[in-house]
Amino acid sequence: MSIIHTHNITKTYNPDTVPVHAINGVTLSFNEGGFSAIIGPSGCGKTTLLNMIGGLERPTTGTVEVNGETINTKSKRALTEFRLKNIGFIFQAYNLIPVMSAFENTAFIMELLGWPRDKIKSRVMELLEAMDIADKAHQRPNQLSGGQQQRVAVARALSTRPKFILADEPTANLDSHATGNLLDMMLKMNEREKTTFIFSTHDDRVMRRARRLIKLDDGKVVDDARS
Amino acid sequence: MIVAYAWRNVWRNSTRSLAVILALATGLLGALFIAALANGMMDKWVKTAIDNEISDLQMHHPEYLITQELTSTMDQDRIAQYLKADSNIASYSFRVKVDGMAATANNSVQVTGLGVDPTTESEVTNIHHLVEEGSYFEDQSNFKSMVISRKMADKLKAGLKSKIILTLADAQGEIAYENFKVTGLFATNNTMFDESTIFVEKDQLARILKLEPGQVHEAAARVVDPDLLEVTVAGLNSSLGDVETESWKELNPTLKVTASTMDLYNYILVGVVLLALIFGIVNTMLMAILERTKEIGMLTALGLSRLKIAQMIIAETVFLCLVGSTIGNLLSFLAIGYFGRRGIHFEEFAEGFESFGLSAEVFPSIDTEMYFTITIMVVITAIFSSIFPIVRAFKLEPAEAIRD
Ligand SMILES: Nc1ncnc2c1ncn2[C@@H]1O[C@H](COP(=O)(O)OP(=O)(O)OP(=O)(O)O)[C@@H](O)[C@H]1O
Ligand SMILES: [Mg+2]
């Protein structure tokens, strides 16, 4: 069943001065439980596409539907709440709050949603154990390696069991060992919790693990392969 | 959690935060100490005026207050009955009062002559404690005694045992004069009072003035409980309709107005200090927000609402300011407490002070309430200072903030 549907979306930056056509008519559907990668050369529009799916940017034309709901017409405030309740985000860097421990960072969204304390605690520990960093729960981000930090970000993104997780080049700053490791974790959670993952990457090793590869070039889908 | 986050954010750039904290602490310490000094001077001024001159309350014939006519007298025995019956009256004394001229062979000075009963007067004012040479009407010779200030003695070029002629107009409007001998020299710290007032015995002055026996111009009294002063005054006014009873506040309106506006001035002083500090606080918070552009953008992307962002910035600013004001309040409390017990001596300025009736020794003091009010003022300042940083944070677009 499709949970995300983009209908002929375009994105033009600076339409009045020097227009940049970042996305030029993309129509895509994502099914529940998928593990899809958006690939393509630098500047092809991967980040722009993910941002529009995640309600961080509005398409210039076209619509984005999540669970049958059109999100691109929502107000800024409604979008913020929508993101909080429906989407998990993992960014390339600056994912974590430096003054908070791995535990607190993982708990952040559950706290915002007002989950009861004991429920938060057990969920955080469950996730940190699954991510193999339970022993680092009380360390702050600067005491963790890059790979460990990204695993905390994955744990936080998964914490409230969102409809899907968007990850923009989550492994770009990691070495090959940490990359493989993070991918293992993401795949494990994709299987265990049936969470839908959509991520972008340039990394061949990451592409090989995806079950669907969407190739962008110049803001257009040039290949969409499922395995 | 927002609260814990905000608290930790205060200490992220601890040097920068400490600068604001120290500025606030020293600013408040300075303002509060000056306020306490002003209070101390005021208290001393009021207390001295009450102790030496006014006492807590005075009673007069209503006409006397306007015309100071010597014939506008009151019957002392009748008033004594009422004062004796009032449980809040600790002591009282009656006075005969006249303006006249004191003269020696060398000089003459315009004076206010106060005819007092030395025994009862000592229970109402403390001039008898301020006699530095001679005594307060203890000299039992045949002479009529006069007690004058040192400053008056200087003006008259007189000293102990000097002869002074007091010339005045009596109750019938006839010129009268009498010889006195100086038997005591006093000094208050109010130059104006010292240069105008002389003391003689009440019965002698009444006789010179040809007043009916038992007639006086003024009654002065001290109360047991100063907090009940107004009640006592109102009570006496209603039971003694033909006599006007007034508290020190009415007798010396300047004293009262100055004493009550003091608090206002003190708050204005603190307000000005806080106003000056707002710029530093706003600047610090703006820098803190700008430094965290990516972090705030990331959190907005995750779904942190504007309300929560505003709460976070307000909490952070309030914490920053509260740390500063708590240190400032604490230091002020200690400093004011210490000097309040020990007193501060303004020897160098003493002369100037005393001409205003102020004492050269000041005991700074402050109402505990002021610390709380200031804390509230600081919180309001902090909230006000967060507006600009909040507006700044709201302008961040999450998509732009996280792209690098
Ligand atoms: N805010 C912006 N204003 C103007 N142009 C922009 C803006 N953001 C992105 N672009 C342009 O849009 C195009 C697509 O950018 P995007 O970041 O989506 O590419 P990408 O595929 O994510 O690239 P990379 O692999 O380097 O991250 C690029 O040409 C980029 O320069
Ligand atoms: Mg990108």
Tab-separated table of N, CA, C and O and ligand atoms in Angstrom, chain A residues 42-43 45-48 50 92 168-169 200 202, chain B residues 403, ligand 2:
chain	number	residue	atom	x	y	z
A	42	SER	N	25.871	14.855	-7.563
A	42	SER	CA	25.685	16.007	-6.692
A	42	SER	C	24.922	17.105	-7.429
A	42	SER	O	25.190	17.385	-8.596
A	43	GLY	N	23.943	17.668	-6.774
A	43	GLY	CA	23.169	18.755	-7.367
A	43	GLY	C	21.990	18.279	-8.195
A	43	GLY	O	21.274	19.082	-8.783
A	45	GLY	N	19.257	17.000	-7.141
A	45	GLY	CA	17.976	17.313	-6.492
A	45	GLY	C	17.534	16.342	-5.409
A	45	GLY	O	16.381	16.372	-4.983
A	46	LYS	N	18.450	15.513	-4.909
A	46	LYS	CA	18.079	14.509	-3.895
A	46	LYS	C	17.549	15.159	-2.614
A	46	LYS	O	16.485	14.797	-2.100
A	47	THR	N	18.333	16.128	-2.121
A	47	THR	CA	17.934	16.782	-0.876
A	47	THR	C	16.612	17.520	-1.058
A	47	THR	O	15.715	17.447	-0.212
A	48	THR	N	16.480	18.191	-2.198
A	48	THR	CA	15.259	18.956	-2.465
A	48	THR	C	14.044	18.031	-2.470
A	48	THR	O	13.015	18.334	-1.863
A	50	LEU	N	13.710	15.031	-1.028
A	50	LEU	CA	13.446	14.530	0.329
A	50	LEU	C	12.786	15.609	1.190
A	50	LEU	O	11.851	15.330	1.947
A	92	GLN	N	22.556	14.383	7.622
A	92	GLN	CA	23.956	14.002	7.401
A	92	GLN	C	24.827	14.350	8.618
A	92	GLN	O	25.700	13.613	9.015
A	168	ASP	N	18.797	11.911	4.772
A	168	ASP	CA	19.555	12.544	3.691
A	168	ASP	C	21.036	12.261	3.890
A	168	ASP	O	21.662	12.819	4.778
A	169	GLU	N	21.564	11.381	3.082
A	169	GLU	CA	22.978	10.975	3.150
A	169	GLU	C	23.435	10.673	4.581
A	169	GLU	O	24.376	11.277	5.077
A	200	SER	N	18.866	9.111	0.824
A	200	SER	CA	19.641	9.477	-0.362
A	200	SER	C	21.091	9.098	-0.105
A	200	SER	O	21.516	9.008	1.043
A	202	HIS	N	25.314	8.765	-2.217
A	202	HIS	CA	26.154	8.579	-3.409
A	202	HIS	C	26.948	7.293	-3.286
A	202	HIS	O	27.711	6.962	-4.149
B	403	ARG	N	20.864	22.662	5.531
B	403	ARG	CA	21.737	22.522	4.350
B	403	ARG	C	23.039	23.246	4.655
B	403	ARG	O	23.009	24.358	5.177
C	2	MG	MG	22.007	16.791	-0.782
